[in-house]
Coordinates of C-alpha atoms in Angstrom, one line a residue:
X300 CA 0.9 -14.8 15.0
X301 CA 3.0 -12.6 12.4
X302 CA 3.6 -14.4 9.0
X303 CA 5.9 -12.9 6.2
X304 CA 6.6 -14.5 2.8
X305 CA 9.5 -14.0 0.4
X306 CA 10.3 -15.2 -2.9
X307 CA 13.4 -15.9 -4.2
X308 CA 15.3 -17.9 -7.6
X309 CA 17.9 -19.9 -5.5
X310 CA 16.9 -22.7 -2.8
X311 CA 20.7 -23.6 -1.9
X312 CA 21.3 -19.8 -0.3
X313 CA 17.8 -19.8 1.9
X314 CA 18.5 -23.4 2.9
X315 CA 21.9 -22.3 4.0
X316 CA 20.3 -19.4 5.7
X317 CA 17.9 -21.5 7.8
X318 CA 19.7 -24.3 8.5
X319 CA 22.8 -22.1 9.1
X320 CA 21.4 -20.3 12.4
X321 CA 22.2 -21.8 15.4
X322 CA 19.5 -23.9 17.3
X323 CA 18.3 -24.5 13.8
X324 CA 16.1 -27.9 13.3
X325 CA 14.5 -29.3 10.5
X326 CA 11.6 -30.5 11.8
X327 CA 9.5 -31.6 9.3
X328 CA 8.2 -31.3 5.9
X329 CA 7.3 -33.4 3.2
X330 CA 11.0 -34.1 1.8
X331 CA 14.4 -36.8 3.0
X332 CA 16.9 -34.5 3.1
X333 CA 18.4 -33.6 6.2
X334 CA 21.2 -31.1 5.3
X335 CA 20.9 -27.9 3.1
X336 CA 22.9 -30.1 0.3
X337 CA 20.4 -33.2 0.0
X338 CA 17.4 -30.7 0.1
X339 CA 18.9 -28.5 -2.7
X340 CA 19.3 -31.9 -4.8
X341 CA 15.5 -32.9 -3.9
X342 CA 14.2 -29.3 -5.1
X343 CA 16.3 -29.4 -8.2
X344 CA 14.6 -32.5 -9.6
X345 CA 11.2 -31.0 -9.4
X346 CA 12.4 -28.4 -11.1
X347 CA 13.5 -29.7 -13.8
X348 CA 9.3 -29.5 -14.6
X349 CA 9.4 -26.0 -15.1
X350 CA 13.2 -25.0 -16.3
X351 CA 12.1 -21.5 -17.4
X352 CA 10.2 -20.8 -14.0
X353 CA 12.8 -17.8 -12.4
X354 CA 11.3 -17.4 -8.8
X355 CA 10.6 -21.1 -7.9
X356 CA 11.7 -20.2 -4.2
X357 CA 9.0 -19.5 -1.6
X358 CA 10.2 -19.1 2.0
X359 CA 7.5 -18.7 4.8
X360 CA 8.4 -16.9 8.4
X361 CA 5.8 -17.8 11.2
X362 CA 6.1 -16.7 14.3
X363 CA 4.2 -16.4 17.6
X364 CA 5.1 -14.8 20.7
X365 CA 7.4 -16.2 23.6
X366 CA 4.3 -16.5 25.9
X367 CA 2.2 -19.1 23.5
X368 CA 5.4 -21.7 22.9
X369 CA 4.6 -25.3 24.3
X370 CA 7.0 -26.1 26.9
X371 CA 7.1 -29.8 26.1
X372 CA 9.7 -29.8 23.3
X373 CA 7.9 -32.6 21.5
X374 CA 4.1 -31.1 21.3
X375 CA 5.7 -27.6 20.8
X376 CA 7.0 -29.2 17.2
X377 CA 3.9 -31.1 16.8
X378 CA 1.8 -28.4 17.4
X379 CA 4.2 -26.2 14.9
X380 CA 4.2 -29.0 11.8
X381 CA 0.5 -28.9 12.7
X382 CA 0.4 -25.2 11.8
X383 CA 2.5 -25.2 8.8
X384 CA 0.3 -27.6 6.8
X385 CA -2.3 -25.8 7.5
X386 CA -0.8 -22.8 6.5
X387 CA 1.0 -24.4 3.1
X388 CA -2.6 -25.9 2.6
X389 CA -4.5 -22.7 2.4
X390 CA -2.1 -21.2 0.7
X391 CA -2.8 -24.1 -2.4
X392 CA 0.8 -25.8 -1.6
X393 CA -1.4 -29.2 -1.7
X394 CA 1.1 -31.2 -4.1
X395 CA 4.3 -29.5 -3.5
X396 CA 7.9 -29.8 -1.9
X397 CA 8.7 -27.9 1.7
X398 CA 10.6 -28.3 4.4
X399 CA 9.9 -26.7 8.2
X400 CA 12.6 -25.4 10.1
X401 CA 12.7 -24.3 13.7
X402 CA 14.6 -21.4 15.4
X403 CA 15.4 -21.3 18.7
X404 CA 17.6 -17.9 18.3
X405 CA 15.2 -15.2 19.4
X406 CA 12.0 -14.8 22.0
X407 CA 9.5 -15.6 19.8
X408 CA 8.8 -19.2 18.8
X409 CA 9.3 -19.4 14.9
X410 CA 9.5 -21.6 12.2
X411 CA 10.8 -20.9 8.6
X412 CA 9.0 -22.9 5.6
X413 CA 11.1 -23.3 2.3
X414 CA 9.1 -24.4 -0.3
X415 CA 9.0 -25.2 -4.1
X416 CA 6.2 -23.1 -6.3
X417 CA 6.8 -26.1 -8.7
X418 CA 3.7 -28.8 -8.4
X419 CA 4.9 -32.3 -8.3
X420 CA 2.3 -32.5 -11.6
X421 CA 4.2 -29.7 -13.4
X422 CA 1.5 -26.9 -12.3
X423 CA 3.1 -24.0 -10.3
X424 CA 1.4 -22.1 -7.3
X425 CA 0.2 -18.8 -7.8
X426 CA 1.5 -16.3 -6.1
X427 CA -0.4 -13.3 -7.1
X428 CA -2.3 -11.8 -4.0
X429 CA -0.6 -14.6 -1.5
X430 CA 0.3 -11.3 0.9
X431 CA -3.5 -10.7 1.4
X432 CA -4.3 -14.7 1.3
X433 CA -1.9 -15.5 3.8
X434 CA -2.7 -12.7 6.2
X435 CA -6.6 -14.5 6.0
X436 CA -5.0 -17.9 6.8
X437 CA -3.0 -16.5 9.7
X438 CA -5.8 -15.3 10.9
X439 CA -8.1 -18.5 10.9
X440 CA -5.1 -20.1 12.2
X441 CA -4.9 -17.5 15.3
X442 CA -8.6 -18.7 15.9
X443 CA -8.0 -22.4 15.4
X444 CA -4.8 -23.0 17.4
X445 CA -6.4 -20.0 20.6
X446 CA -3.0 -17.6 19.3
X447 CA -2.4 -13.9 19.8
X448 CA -4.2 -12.0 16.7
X449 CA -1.4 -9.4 15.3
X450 CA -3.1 -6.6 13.4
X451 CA -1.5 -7.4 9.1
X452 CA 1.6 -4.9 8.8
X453 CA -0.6 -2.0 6.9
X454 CA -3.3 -1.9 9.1
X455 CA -0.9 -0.5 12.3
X456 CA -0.4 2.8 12.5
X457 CA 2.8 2.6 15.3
X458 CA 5.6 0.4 14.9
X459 CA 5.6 -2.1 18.5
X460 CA 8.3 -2.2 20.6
X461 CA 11.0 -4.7 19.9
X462 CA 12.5 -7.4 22.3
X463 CA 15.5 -4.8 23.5
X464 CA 12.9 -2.3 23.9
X465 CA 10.9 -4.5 26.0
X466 CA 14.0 -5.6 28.1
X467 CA 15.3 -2.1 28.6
X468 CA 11.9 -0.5 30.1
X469 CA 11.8 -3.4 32.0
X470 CA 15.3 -3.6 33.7
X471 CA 16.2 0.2 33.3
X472 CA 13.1 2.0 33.2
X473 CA 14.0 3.3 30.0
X474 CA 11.9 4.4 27.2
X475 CA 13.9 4.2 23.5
X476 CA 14.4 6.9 21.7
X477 CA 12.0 5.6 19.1
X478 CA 9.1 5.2 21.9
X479 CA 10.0 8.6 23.2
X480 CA 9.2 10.1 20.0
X481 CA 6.2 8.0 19.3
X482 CA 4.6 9.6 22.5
X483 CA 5.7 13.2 21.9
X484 CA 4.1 13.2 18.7
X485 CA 0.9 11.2 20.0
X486 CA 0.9 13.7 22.5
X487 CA 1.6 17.2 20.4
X488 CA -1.1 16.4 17.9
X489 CA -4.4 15.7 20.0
X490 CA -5.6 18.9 19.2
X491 CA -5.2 18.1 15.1
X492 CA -2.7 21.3 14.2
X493 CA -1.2 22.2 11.0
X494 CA 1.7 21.0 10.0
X495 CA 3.9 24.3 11.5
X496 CA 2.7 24.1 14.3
X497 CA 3.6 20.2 14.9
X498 CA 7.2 21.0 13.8
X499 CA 7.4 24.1 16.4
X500 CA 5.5 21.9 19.5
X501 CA 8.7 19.2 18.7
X502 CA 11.2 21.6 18.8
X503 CA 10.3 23.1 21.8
X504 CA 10.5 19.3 23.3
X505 CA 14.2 19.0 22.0
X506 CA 13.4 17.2 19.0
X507 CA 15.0 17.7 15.5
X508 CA 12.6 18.0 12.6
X509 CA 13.1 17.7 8.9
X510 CA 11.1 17.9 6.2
X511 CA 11.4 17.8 2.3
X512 CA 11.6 15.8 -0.2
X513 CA 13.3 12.4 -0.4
X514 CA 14.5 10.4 -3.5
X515 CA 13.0 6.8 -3.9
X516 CA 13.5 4.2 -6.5
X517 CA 10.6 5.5 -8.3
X518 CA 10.8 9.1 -8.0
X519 CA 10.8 11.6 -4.9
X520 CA 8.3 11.2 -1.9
X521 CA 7.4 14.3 0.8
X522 CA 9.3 12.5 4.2
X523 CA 9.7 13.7 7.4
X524 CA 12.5 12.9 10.0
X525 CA 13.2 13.3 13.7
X526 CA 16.0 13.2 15.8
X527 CA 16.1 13.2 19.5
X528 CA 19.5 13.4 22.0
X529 CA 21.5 12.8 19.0
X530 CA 19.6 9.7 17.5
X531 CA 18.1 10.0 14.0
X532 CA 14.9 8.2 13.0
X533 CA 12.6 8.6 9.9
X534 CA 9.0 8.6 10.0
X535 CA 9.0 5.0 8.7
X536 CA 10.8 4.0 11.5
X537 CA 8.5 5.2 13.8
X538 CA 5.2 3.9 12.0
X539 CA 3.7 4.7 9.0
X540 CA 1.3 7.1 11.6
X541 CA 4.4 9.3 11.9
X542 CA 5.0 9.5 7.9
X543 CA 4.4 12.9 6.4
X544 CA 1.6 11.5 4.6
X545 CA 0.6 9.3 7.8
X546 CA 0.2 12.1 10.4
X547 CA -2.2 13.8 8.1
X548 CA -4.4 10.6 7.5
X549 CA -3.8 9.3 11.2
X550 CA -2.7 12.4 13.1
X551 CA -5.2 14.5 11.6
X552 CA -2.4 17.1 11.1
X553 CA -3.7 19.3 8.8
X554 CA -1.1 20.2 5.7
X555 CA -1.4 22.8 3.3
X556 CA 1.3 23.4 0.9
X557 CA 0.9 27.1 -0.1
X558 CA 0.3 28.1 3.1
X559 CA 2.5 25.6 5.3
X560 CA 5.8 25.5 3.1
X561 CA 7.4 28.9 3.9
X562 CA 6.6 28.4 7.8
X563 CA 8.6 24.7 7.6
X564 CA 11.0 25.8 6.3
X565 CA 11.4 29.0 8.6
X566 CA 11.0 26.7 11.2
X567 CA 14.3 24.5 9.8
X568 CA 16.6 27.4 9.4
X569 CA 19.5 27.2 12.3
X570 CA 18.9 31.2 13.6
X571 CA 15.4 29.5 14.4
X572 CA 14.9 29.8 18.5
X573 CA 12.2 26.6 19.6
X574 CA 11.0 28.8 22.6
X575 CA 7.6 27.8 24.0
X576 CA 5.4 31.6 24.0
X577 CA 3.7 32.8 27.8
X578 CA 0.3 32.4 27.6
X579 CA 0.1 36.5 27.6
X580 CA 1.8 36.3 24.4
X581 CA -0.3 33.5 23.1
X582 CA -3.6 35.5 23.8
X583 CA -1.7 39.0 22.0
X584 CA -0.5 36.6 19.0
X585 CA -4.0 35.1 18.3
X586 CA -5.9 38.5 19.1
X587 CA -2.9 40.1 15.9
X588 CA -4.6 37.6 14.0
X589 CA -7.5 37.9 14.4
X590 CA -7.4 41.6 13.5
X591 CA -5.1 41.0 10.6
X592 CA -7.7 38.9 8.8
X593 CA -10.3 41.3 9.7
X594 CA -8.7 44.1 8.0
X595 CA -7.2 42.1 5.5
X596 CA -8.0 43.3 1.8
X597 CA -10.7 41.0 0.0
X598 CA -9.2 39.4 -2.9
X599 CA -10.2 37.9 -5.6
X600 CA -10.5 34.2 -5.6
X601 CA -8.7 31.9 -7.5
X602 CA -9.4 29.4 -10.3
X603 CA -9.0 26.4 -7.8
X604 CA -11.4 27.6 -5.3
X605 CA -14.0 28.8 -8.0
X606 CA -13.8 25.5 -8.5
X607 CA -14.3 23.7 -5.2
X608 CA -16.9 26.2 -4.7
X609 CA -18.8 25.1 -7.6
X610 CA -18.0 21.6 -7.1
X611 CA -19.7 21.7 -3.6
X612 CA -22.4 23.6 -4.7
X613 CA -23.1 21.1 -7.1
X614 CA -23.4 18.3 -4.6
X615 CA -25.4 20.3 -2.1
X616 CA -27.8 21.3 -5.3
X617 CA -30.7 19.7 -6.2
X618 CA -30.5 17.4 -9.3
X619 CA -32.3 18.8 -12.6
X620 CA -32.7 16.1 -15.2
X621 CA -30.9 17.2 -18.0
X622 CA -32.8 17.6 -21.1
X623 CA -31.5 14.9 -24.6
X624 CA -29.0 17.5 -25.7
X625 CA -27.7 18.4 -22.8
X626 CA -26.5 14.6 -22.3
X627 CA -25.7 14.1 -25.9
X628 CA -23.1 17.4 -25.1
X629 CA -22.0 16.0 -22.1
X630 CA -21.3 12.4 -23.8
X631 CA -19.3 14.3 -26.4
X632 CA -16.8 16.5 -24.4
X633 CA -13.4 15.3 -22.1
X634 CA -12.3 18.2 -19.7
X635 CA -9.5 20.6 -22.2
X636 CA -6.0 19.3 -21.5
X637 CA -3.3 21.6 -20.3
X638 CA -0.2 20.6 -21.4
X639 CA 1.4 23.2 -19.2
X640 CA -0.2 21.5 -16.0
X641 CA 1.3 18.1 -16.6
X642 CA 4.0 17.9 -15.2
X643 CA 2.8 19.5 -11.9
X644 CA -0.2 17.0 -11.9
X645 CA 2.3 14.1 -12.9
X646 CA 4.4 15.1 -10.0
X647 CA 1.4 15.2 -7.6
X648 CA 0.7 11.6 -8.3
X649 CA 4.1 10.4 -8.0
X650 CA 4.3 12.3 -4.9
X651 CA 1.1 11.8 -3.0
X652 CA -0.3 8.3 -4.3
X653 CA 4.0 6.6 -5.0
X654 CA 2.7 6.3 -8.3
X655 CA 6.1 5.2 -10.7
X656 CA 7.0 7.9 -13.4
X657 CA 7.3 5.1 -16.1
X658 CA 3.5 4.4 -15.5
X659 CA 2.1 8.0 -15.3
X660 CA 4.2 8.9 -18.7
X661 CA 3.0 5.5 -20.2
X662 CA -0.9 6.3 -19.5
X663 CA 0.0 9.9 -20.7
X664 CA 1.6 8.9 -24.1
X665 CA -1.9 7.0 -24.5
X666 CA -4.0 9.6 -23.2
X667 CA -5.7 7.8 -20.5
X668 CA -3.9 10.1 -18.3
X669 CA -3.6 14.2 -18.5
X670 CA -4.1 17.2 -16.8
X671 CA -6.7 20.5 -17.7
X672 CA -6.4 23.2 -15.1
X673 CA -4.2 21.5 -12.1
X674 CA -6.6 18.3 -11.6
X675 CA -5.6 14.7 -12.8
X676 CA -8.1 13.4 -15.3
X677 CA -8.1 9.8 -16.1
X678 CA -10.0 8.6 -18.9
X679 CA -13.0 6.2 -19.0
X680 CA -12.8 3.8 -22.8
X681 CA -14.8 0.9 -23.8
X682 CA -13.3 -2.4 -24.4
X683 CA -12.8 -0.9 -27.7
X684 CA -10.7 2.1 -26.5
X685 CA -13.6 4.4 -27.3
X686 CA -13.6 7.5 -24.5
X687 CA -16.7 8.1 -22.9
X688 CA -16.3 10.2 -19.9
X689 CA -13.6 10.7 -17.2
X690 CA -12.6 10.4 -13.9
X691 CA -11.3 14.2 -12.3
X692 CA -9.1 13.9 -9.3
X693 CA -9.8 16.8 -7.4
X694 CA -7.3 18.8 -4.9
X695 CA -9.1 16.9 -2.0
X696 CA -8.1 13.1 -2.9
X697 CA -11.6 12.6 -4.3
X698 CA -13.1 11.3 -7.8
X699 CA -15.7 13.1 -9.6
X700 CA -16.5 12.0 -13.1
X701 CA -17.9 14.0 -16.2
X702 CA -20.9 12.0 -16.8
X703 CA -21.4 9.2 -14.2
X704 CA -24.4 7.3 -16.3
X705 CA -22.5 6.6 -19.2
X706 CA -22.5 2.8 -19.4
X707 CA -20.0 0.2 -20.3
X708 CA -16.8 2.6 -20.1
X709 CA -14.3 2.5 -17.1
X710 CA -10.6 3.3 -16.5
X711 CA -8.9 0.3 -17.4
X712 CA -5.0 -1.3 -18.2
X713 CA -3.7 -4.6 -19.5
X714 CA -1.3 -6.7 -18.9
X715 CA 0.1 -8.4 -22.0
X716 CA -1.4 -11.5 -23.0
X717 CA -5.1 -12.7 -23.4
X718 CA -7.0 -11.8 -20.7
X719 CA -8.0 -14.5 -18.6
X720 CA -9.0 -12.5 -15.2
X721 CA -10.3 -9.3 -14.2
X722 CA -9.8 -6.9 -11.0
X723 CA -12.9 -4.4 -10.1
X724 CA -11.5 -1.3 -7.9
X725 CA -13.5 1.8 -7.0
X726 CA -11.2 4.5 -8.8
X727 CA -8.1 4.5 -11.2
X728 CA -5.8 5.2 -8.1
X729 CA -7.3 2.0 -6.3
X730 CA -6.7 -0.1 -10.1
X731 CA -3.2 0.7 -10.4
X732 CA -2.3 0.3 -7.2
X733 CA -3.5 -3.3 -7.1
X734 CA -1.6 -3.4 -10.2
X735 CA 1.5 -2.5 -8.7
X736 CA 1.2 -4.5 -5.5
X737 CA 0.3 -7.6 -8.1
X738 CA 3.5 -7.0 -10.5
X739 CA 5.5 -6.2 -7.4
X740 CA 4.6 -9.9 -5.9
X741 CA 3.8 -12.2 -8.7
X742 CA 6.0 -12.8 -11.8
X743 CA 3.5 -15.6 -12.7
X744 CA -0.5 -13.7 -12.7
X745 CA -1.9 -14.2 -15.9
X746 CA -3.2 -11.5 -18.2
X747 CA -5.2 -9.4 -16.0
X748 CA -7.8 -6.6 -16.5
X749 CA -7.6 -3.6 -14.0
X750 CA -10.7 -1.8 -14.2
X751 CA -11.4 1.5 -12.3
X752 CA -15.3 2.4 -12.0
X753 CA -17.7 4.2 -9.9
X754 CA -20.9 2.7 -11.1
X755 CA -21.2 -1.1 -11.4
X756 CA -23.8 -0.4 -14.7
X757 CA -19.9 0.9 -16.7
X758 CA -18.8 -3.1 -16.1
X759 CA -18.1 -4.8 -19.7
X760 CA -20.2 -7.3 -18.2
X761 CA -20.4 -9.7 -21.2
X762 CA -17.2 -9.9 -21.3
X763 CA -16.3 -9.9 -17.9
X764 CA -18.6 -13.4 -17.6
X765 CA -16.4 -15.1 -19.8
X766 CA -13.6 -14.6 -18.2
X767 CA -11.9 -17.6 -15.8
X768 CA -11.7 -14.9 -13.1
X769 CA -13.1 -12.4 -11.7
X770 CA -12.3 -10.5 -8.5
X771 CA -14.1 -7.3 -7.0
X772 CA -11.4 -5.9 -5.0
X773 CA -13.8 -3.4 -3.0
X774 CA -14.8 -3.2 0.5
X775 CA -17.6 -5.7 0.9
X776 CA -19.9 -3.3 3.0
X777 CA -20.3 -0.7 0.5
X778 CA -22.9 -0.4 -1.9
X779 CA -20.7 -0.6 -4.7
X780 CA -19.2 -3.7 -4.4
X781 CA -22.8 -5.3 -3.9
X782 CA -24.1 -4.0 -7.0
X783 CA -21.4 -5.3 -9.1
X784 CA -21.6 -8.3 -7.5
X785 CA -25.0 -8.7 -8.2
X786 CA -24.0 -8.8 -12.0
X787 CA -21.5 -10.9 -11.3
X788 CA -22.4 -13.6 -8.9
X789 CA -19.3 -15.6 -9.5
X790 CA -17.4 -13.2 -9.1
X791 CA -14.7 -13.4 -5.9
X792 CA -14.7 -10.8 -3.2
X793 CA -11.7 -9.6 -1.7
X794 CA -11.9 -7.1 1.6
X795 CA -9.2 -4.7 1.3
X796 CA -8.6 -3.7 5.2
X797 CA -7.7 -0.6 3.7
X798 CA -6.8 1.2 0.5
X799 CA -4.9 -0.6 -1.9
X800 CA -3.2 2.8 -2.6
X801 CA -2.2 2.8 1.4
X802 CA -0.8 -0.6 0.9
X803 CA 1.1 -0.1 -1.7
X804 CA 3.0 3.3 0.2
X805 CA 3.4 0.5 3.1
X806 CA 5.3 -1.5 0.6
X807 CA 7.5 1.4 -0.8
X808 CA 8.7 2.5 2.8
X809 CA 9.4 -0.9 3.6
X810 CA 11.3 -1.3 0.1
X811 CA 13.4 2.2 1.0
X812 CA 14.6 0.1 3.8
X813 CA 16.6 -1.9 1.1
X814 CA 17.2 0.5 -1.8
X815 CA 18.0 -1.5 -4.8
X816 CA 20.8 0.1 -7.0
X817 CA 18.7 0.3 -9.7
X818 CA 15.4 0.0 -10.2
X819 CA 15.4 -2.1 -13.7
X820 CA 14.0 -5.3 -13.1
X821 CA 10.7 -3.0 -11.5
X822 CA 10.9 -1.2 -15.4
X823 CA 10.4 -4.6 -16.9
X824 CA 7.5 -4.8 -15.2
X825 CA 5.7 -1.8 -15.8
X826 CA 6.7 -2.6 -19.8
X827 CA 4.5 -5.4 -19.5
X828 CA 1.5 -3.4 -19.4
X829 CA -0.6 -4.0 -22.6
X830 CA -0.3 -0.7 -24.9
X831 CA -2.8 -1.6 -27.6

């Protein structure tokens, strides 16, 4: 079963919408009204409760697919009424307005639920985190009612076939254009090349490649794009496997920017001839290569792998305690900011991770974000603001930190407000991402904590048990997320099926779908992070 939520300000429009579509029946619910008009009057007098409450409109799509509808009519909408008060129930609409509506319009067996956030006791549903709680109701659902289990939207990695694509294969024999590039690049990268040379394979299969960087609300993001006999698709189109950053993490296509950009864009100029090489000039090319490296001149090595070289050494090492005034040094020093690395490093976020500009330049006007030589560093402050350590993102994606056994000190934002809840992550990436997802669903959270650690001993845990709630948003099987919940019993554990920084690219390419014009209302959100 696939479920999808939307909120929205008006209920007259989305009743209009549902209603509207032809087959349309308002099956149930727990309102009178029968037409769009009496049900708009109902939902007005409830909220008349809450007159300042903006987004008091939540619509509900579930769906299933053609094989699993009832053919009796009269179960079929039994079974579905069923379904949607177990769904409105789990997802805490237990003293609320809604109304079920059937559609009869496409394949798949589907109901719409529009429903009123505003309790009929004044309280209003919260809708913080509903996108993760309602794929976990679908789910149970699946299992309760014997349904088809969909995989949520960010776990796939390939965009399914739609209902034209089905009916053309299966009266034509035809493969879409979309499925035709979804298997030409399943099959060009099962040997994991580098990004080159998965352009190149393409073009010698008739497909158009582009690559560079495109404009989003937020900034610009690396894309790809592909067009085959004349029809133009972007990676998001085909699956977020088929993204530039997705056929690195689910392609395995390795991507270097030094040493990949000049070839890409070599390979995009129009003199450039897609002709596959013999295998004689294969062998000659590689055995070139092979001698060019080994007569190549030994250079120096740069700052950057210096670096890595020391950083792995340092893991492979064995650990020397470190005497009183070595960690009393250690306690005392941040990494040396380079102001003339920011802005690369503030691009690199906004690039790689979708990371807004507003946010990075807020953290870096507070200096809980900056940059020494070409790394991200994010700093690690007590409740009181005092900096202990930091986090250091490293050219590989990964977190080290400058003194891992400080205590009570993590990477942390606010919103504004008293705090009432707190969200645990495993990094600073992971913490603002869920703060983004959160502010990008919910106009309603409370003041929330976001805190960032790699060690469950730098929890404020005093204060964190005070608090009304308290979530660990960290896989449940690592060892991480067991410590801190062994500090926090009470604390609620939320499974992320992935990383909440993948989750919140999925959302970007879907909003990119349905550019806004501006992207103010998203500023007012990122305003309300607390600053003090």
């Amino acid at each position: 079963m696939i479920g999808k939520q939307i909120k929205g300000t008006g209920f007259r429009g989305c009743l209009n919408y549902v209603l509207g579509k032809k087959d349309a029946a308002l099956i149930g619910g727990t309102m009178c009204g029968q037409t769009p008009e009496e049900l708009a009057a109902e939902f007005a007098i409830a909220r008349q409760l809450r007159p300042n409450l903006k987004v008091a409109v939540f619509h509900a799509t579930l769906s299933v697919d053609s094989t699993e509808k009832l053919e009796d009519s009269e179960e079929n909408d039994q079974r579905w009424l069923a379904i949607a008060a177990n769904y409105m129930k789990a997802m805490e609409f237990h003293n609320n307005q809604y109304a079920v509506v059937k559609h009869s319009d496409t394949e798949h067996d589907h109901i719409h639920i529009v429903a009123s956030r505003i309790c009929l006791d004044g309280g209003v549903v919260d809708d913080s985190w509903d996108y993760y709680k309602s794929q976990e109701t679908i789910r149970q659902l699946e299992r309760n009612y014997s349904l088809e289990t969909v995989t949520p939207s960010w776990e796939t990695d390939k965009r399914a076939q739609t209902t034209g694509e089905h009916r053309q294969l299966k009266s034509q024999g035809n493969k879409s254009v979309r499925v035709q590039l979804q298997d030409l690049i399943d099959e060009v990268t099962q040997d994991n090349p580098s990004m080159p040379q998965f352009v190149e394979r393409l073009q010698q299969q008739g497909v158009e490649v582009q690559v560079g960087l495109t404009r989003t609300g937020i900034g610009f993001s690396q894309g790809i794009s592909y067009n085959l006999d004349g029809v133009a698709l972007s990676g998001t189109q085909l699956g977020k496997a088929y993204t530039f950053y997705g056929l690195q993490k689910h392609r395995s296509v390795s991507y270097d920017k030094g040493r990949d950009n000049a070839l890409i864009d070599a390979l995009m100029q129009p003199q450039h001839l897609a002709i596959a090489p013999s295998e004689a000039e294969e062998n000659e090319l590689e055995s070139s290569q092979s001698e060019l490296a080994a007569t190549a001149p030994v250079t120096p090595a740069t700052a950057n792998e210096l670096e890595l070289s020391q950083s792995e050494l340092e893991t492979t090492a064995l650990a020397i305690p470190a005497t009183p005034n070595e960690l009393e040094l250690q306690l005392s020093i941040l990494p040396e900011r380079n102001e003339t690395q920011w802005q690369k490093v503030r691009s690199h976020l906004a690039v790689e991770y979708s990371l807004p500009l507003e946010l990075l330049d807020l953290l870096y006007s507070h200096s809980w974000l900056y940059a020494d030589s070409e790394k991200a560093v994010f700093t690690a402050r007590t409740l009181e603001g005092e900096a202990r350590f930091a986090f250091v993102l490293n050219e590989r994606g990964n977190f080290t930190t400058t003194h891992p056994l400080s205590s009570e000190a993590a990477f942390w934002v606010a919103t504004t407000g008293e705090i009432e809840r707190a969200v645990i992550a495993c990094n600073p990436i992971e913490a603002l991402s869920i703060l983004l997802i959160e502010q990008d669903n919910s106009t309603t959270a409370p003041a929330t904590l976001y805190l960032g650690i790699e060690r469950a001993s730098q929890l404020p845990i005093e204060f964190l048990q005070e608090l009304d709630s308290v979530i660990i948003a960290i896989a449940e099987n690592s060892q991480l997320a067991r410590n801190a919940r062994s500090l926090l019993p009470n604390a609620e554990l939320v499974n992320p099926q992935s990383s909440w920084n993948d989750i919140w690219i999925q959302l970007i390419e879907q909003e990119q779908q349905n550019i806004q014009p501006n992207n103010q209302p998203y500023k007012q959100r990122i305003q309300d992070i607390e600053l003090d």
